[in-house]
mmCIF file of N, CA, C and O in Angstrom:
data_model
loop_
_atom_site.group_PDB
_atom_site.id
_atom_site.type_symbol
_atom_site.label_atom_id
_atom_site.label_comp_id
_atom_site.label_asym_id
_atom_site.label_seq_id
_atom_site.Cartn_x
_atom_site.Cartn_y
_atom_site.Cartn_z
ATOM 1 N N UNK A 23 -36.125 -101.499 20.412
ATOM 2 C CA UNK A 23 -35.305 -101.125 21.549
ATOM 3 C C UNK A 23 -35.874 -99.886 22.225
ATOM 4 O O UNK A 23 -36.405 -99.026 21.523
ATOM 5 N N UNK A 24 -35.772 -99.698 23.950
ATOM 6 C CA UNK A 24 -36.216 -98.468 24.170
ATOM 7 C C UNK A 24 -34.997 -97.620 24.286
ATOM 8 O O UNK A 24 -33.818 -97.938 24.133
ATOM 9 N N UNK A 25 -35.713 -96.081 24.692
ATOM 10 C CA UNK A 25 -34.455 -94.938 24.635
ATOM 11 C C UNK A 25 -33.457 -95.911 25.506
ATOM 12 O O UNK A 25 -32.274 -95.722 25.222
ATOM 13 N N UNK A 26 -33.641 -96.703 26.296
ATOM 14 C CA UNK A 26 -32.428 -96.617 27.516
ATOM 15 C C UNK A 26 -31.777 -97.500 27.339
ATOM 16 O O UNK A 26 -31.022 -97.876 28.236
ATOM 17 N N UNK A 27 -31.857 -98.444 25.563
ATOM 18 C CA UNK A 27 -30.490 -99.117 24.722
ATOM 19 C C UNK A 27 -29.958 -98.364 24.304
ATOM 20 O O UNK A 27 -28.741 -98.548 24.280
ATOM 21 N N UNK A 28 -30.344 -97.412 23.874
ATOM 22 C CA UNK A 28 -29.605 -96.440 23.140
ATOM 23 C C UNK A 28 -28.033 -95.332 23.835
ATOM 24 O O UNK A 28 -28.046 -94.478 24.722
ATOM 25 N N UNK A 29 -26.656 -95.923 22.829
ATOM 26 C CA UNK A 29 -26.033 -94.847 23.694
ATOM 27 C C UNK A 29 -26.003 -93.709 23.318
ATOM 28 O O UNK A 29 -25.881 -93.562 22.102
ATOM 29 N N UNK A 30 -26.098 -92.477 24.173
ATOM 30 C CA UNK A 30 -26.329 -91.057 24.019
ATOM 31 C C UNK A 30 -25.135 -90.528 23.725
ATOM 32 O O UNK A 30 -24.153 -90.577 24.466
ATOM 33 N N UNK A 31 -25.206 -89.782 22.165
ATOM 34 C CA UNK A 31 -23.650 -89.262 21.588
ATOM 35 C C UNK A 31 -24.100 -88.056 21.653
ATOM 36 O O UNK A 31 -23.340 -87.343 20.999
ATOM 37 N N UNK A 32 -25.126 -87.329 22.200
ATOM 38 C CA UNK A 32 -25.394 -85.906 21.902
ATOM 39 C C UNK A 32 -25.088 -85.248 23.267
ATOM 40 O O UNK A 32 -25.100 -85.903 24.309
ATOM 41 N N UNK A 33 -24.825 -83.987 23.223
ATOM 42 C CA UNK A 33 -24.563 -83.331 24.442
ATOM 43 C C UNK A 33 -25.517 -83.878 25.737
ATOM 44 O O UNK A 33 -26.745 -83.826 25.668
ATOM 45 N N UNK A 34 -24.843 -84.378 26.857
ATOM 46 C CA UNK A 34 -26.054 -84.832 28.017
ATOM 47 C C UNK A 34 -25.405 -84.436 29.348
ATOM 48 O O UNK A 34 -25.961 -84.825 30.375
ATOM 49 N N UNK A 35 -24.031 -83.533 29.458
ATOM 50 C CA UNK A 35 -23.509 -83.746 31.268
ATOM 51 C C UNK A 35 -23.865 -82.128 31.382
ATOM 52 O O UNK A 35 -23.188 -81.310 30.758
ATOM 53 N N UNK A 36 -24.890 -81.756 32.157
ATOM 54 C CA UNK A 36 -24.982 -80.603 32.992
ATOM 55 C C UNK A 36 -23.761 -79.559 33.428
ATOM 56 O O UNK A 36 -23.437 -79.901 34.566
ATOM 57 N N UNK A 37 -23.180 -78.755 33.126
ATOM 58 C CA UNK A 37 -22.089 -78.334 33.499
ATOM 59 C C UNK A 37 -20.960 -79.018 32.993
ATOM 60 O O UNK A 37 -19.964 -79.272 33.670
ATOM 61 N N UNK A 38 -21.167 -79.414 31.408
ATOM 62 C CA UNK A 38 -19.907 -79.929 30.712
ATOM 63 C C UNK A 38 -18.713 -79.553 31.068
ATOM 64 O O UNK A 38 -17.790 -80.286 31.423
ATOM 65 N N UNK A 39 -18.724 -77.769 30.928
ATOM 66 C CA UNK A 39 -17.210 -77.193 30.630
ATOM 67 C C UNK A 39 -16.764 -77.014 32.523
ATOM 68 O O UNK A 39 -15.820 -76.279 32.814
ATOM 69 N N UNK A 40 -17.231 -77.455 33.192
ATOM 70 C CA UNK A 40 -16.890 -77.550 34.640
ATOM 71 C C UNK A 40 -16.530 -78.877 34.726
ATOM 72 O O UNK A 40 -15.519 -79.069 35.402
ATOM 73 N N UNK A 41 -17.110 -79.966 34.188
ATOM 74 C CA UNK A 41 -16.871 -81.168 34.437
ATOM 75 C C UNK A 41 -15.552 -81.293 33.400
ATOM 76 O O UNK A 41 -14.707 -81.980 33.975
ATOM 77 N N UNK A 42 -15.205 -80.984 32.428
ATOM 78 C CA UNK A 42 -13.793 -80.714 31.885
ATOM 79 C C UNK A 42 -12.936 -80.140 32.611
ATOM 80 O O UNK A 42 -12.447 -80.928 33.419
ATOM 81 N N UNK A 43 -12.679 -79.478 32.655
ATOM 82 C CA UNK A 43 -12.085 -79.072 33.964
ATOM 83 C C UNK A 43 -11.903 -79.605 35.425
ATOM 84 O O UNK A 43 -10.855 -79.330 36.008
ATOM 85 N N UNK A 44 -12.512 -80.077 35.820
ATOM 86 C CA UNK A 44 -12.714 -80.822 36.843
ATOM 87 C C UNK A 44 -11.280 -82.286 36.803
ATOM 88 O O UNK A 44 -10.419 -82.692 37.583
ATOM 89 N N UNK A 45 -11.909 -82.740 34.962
ATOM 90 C CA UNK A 45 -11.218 -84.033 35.110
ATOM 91 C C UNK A 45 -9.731 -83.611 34.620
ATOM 92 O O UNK A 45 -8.774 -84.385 34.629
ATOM 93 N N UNK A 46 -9.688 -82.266 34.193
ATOM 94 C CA UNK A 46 -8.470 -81.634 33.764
ATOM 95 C C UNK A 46 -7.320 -81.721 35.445
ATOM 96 O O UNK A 46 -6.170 -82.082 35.697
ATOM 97 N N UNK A 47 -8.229 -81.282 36.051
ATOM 98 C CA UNK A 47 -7.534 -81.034 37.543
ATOM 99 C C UNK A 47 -7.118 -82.278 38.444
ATOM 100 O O UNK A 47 -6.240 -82.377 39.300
ATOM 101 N N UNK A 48 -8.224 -83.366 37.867
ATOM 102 C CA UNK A 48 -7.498 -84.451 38.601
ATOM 103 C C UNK A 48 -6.242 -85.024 37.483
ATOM 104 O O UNK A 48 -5.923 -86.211 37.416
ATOM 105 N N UNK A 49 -5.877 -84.380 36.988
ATOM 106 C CA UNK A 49 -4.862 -84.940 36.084
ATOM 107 C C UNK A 49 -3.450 -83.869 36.383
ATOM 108 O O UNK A 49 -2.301 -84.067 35.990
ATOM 109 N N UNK A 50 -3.887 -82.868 37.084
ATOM 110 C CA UNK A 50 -2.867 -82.382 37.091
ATOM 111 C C UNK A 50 -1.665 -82.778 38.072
ATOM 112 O O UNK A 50 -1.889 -83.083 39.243
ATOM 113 N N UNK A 51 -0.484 -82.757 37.572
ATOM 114 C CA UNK A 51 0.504 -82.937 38.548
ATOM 115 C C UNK A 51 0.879 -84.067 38.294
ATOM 116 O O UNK A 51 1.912 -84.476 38.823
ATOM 117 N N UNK A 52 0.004 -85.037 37.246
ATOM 118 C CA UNK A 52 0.702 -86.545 37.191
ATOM 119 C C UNK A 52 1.602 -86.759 35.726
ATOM 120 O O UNK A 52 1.629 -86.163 34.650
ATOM 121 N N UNK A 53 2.301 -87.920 36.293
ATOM 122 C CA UNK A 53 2.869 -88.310 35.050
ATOM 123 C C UNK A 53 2.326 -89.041 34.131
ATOM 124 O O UNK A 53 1.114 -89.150 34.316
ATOM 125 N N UNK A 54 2.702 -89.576 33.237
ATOM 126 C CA UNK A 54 1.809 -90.062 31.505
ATOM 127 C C UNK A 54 1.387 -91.312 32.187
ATOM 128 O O UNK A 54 0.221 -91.623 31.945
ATOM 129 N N UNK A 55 2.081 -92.157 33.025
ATOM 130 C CA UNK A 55 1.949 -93.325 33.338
ATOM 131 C C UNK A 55 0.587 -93.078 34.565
ATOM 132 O O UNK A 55 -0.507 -93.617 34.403
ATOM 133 N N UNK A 56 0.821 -92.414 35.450
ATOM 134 C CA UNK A 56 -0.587 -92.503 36.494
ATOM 135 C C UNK A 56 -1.741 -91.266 35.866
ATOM 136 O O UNK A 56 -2.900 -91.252 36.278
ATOM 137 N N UNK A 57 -1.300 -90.386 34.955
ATOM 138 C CA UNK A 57 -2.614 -90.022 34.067
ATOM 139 C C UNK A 57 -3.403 -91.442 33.394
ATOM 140 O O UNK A 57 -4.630 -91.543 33.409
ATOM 141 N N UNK A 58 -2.746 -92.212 32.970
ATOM 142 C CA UNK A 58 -3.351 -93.113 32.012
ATOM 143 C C UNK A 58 -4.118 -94.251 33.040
ATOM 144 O O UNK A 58 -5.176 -94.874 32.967
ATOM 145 N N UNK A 59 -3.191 -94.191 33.872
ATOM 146 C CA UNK A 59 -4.210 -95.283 35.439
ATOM 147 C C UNK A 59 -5.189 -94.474 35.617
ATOM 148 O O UNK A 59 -6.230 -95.048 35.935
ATOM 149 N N UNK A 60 -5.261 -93.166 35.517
ATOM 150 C CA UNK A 60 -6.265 -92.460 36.194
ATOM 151 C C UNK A 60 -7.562 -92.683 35.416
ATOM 152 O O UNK A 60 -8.712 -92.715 35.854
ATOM 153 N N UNK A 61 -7.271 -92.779 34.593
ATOM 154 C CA UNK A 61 -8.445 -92.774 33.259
ATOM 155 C C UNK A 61 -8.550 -93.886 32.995
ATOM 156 O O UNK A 61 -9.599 -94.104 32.388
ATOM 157 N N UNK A 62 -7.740 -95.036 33.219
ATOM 158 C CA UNK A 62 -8.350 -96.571 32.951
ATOM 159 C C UNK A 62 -9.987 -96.659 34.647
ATOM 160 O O UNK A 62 -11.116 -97.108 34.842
ATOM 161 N N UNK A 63 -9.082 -96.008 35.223
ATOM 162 C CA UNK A 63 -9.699 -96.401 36.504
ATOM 163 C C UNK A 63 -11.216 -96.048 36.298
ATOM 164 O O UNK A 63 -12.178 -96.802 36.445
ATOM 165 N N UNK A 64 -11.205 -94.517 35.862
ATOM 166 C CA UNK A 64 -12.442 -93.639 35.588
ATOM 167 C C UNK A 64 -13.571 -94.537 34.524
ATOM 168 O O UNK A 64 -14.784 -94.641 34.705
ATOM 169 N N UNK A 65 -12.806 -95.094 33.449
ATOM 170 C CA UNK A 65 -13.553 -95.767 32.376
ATOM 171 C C UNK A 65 -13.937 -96.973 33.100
ATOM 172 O O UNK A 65 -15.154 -97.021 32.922
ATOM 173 N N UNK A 66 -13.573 -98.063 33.877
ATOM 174 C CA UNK A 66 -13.627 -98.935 34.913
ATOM 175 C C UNK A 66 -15.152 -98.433 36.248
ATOM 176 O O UNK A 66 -16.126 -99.148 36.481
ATOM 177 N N UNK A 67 -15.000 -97.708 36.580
ATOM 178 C CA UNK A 67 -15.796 -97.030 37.603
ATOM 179 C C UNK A 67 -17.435 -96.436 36.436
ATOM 180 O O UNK A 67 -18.586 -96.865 36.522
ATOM 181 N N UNK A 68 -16.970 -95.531 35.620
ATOM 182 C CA UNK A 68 -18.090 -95.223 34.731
ATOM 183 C C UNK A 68 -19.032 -96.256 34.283
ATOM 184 O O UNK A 68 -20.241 -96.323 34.503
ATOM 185 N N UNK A 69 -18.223 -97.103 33.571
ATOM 186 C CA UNK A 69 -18.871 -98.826 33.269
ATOM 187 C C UNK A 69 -19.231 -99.546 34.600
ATOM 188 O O UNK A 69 -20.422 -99.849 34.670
ATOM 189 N N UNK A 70 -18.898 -99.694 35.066
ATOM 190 C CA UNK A 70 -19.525 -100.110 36.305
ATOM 191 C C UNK A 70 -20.754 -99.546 36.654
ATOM 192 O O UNK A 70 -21.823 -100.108 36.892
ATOM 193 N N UNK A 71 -20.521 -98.604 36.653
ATOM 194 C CA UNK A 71 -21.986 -97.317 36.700
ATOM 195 C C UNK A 71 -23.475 -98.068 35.397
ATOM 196 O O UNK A 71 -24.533 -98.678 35.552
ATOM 197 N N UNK A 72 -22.807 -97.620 34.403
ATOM 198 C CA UNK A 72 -23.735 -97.952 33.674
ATOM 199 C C UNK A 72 -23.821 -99.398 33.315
ATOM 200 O O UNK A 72 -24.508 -99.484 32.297
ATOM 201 N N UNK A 73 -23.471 -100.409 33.662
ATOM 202 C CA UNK A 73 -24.138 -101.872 34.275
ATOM 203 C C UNK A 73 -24.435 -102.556 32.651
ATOM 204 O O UNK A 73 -24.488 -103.780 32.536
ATOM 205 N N UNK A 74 -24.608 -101.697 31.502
ATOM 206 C CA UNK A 74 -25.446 -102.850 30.671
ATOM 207 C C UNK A 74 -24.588 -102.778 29.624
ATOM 208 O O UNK A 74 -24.360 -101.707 29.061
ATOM 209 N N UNK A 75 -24.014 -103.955 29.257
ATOM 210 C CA UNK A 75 -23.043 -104.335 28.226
ATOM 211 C C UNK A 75 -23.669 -104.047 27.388
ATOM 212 O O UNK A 75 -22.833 -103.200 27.074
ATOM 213 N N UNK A 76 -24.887 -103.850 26.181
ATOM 214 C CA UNK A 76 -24.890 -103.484 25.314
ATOM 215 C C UNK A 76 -24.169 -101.729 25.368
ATOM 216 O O UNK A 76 -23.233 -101.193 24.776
ATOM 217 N N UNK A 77 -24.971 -101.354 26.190
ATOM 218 C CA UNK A 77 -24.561 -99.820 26.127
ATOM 219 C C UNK A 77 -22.752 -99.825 26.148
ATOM 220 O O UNK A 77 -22.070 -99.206 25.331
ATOM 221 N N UNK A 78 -22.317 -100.498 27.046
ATOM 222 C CA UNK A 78 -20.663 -100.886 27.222
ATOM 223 C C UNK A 78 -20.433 -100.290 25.481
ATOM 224 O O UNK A 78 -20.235 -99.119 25.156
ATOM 225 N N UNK A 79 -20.532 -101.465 24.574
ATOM 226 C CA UNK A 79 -20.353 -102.345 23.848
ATOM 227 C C UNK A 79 -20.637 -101.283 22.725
ATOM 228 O O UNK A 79 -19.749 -101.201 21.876
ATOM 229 N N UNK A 80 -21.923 -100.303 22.548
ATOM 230 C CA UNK A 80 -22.074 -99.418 21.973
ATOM 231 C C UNK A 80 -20.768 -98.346 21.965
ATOM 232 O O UNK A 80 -20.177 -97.707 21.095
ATOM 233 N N UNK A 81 -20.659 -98.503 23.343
ATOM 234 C CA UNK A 81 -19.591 -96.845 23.779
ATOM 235 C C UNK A 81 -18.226 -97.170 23.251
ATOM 236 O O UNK A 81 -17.449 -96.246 23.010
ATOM 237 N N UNK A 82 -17.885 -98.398 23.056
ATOM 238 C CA UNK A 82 -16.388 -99.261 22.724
ATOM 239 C C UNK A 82 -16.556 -98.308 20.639
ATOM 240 O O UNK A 82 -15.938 -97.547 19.895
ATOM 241 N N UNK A 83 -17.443 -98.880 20.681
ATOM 242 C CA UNK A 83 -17.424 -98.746 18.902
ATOM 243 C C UNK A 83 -17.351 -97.812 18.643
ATOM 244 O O UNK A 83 -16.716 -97.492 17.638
ATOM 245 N N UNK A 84 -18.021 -96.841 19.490
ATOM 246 C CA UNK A 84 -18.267 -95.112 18.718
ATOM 247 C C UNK A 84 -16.712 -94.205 19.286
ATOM 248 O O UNK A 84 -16.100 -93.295 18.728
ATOM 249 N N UNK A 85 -16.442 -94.933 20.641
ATOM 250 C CA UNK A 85 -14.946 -94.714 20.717
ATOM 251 C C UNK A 85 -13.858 -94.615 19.397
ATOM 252 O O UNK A 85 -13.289 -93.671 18.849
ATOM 253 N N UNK A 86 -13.879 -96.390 19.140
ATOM 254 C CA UNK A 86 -13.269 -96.900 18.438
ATOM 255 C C UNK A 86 -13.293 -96.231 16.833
ATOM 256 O O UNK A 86 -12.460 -96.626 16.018
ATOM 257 N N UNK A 87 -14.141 -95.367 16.521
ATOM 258 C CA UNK A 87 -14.768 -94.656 15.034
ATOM 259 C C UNK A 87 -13.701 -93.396 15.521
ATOM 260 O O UNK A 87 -12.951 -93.049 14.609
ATOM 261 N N UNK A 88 -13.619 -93.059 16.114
ATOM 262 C CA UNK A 88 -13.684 -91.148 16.661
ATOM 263 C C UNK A 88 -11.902 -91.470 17.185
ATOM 264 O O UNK A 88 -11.595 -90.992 18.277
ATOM 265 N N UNK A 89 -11.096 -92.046 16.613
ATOM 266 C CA UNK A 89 -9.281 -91.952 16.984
ATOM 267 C C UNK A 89 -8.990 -90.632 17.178
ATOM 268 O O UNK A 89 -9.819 -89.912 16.623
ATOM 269 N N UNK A 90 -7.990 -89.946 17.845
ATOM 270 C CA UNK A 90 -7.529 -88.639 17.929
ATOM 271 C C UNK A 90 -6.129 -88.707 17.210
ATOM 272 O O UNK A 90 -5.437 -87.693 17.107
#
């Protein structure tokens, strides 16, 4: 497989603790019900982005390991 099967679990977004924040702010002001649209939508749009079901499919599992 090359690097670009691989999904990346190690630090990779430029301005993490801005981009936390960021998605902190579009959350503000909503309720549990359109926070949770907001973030289906985002996970919807992201995947879309990254186009290749293995990687999908990778990101589902390592989700799925890591419960809060």
């Amino acid at each position: 497989m090359e690097d670009t099967d691989h999904l990346i679990l190690t630090p990779n977004i430029d301005g993490a603790d801005d981009f936390y924040a960021d998605l902190l702010a579009a959350h503000e002001g909503l309720s549990k019900a359109e926070s949770d649209a907001l973030n289906a939508r985002l996970v919807l749009v992201l995947a879309n982005h990254i186009g290749d079901r293995s990687i999908l499919k990778q990101a589902l599992k390592a989700a799925a390991r890591h419960p809060q």
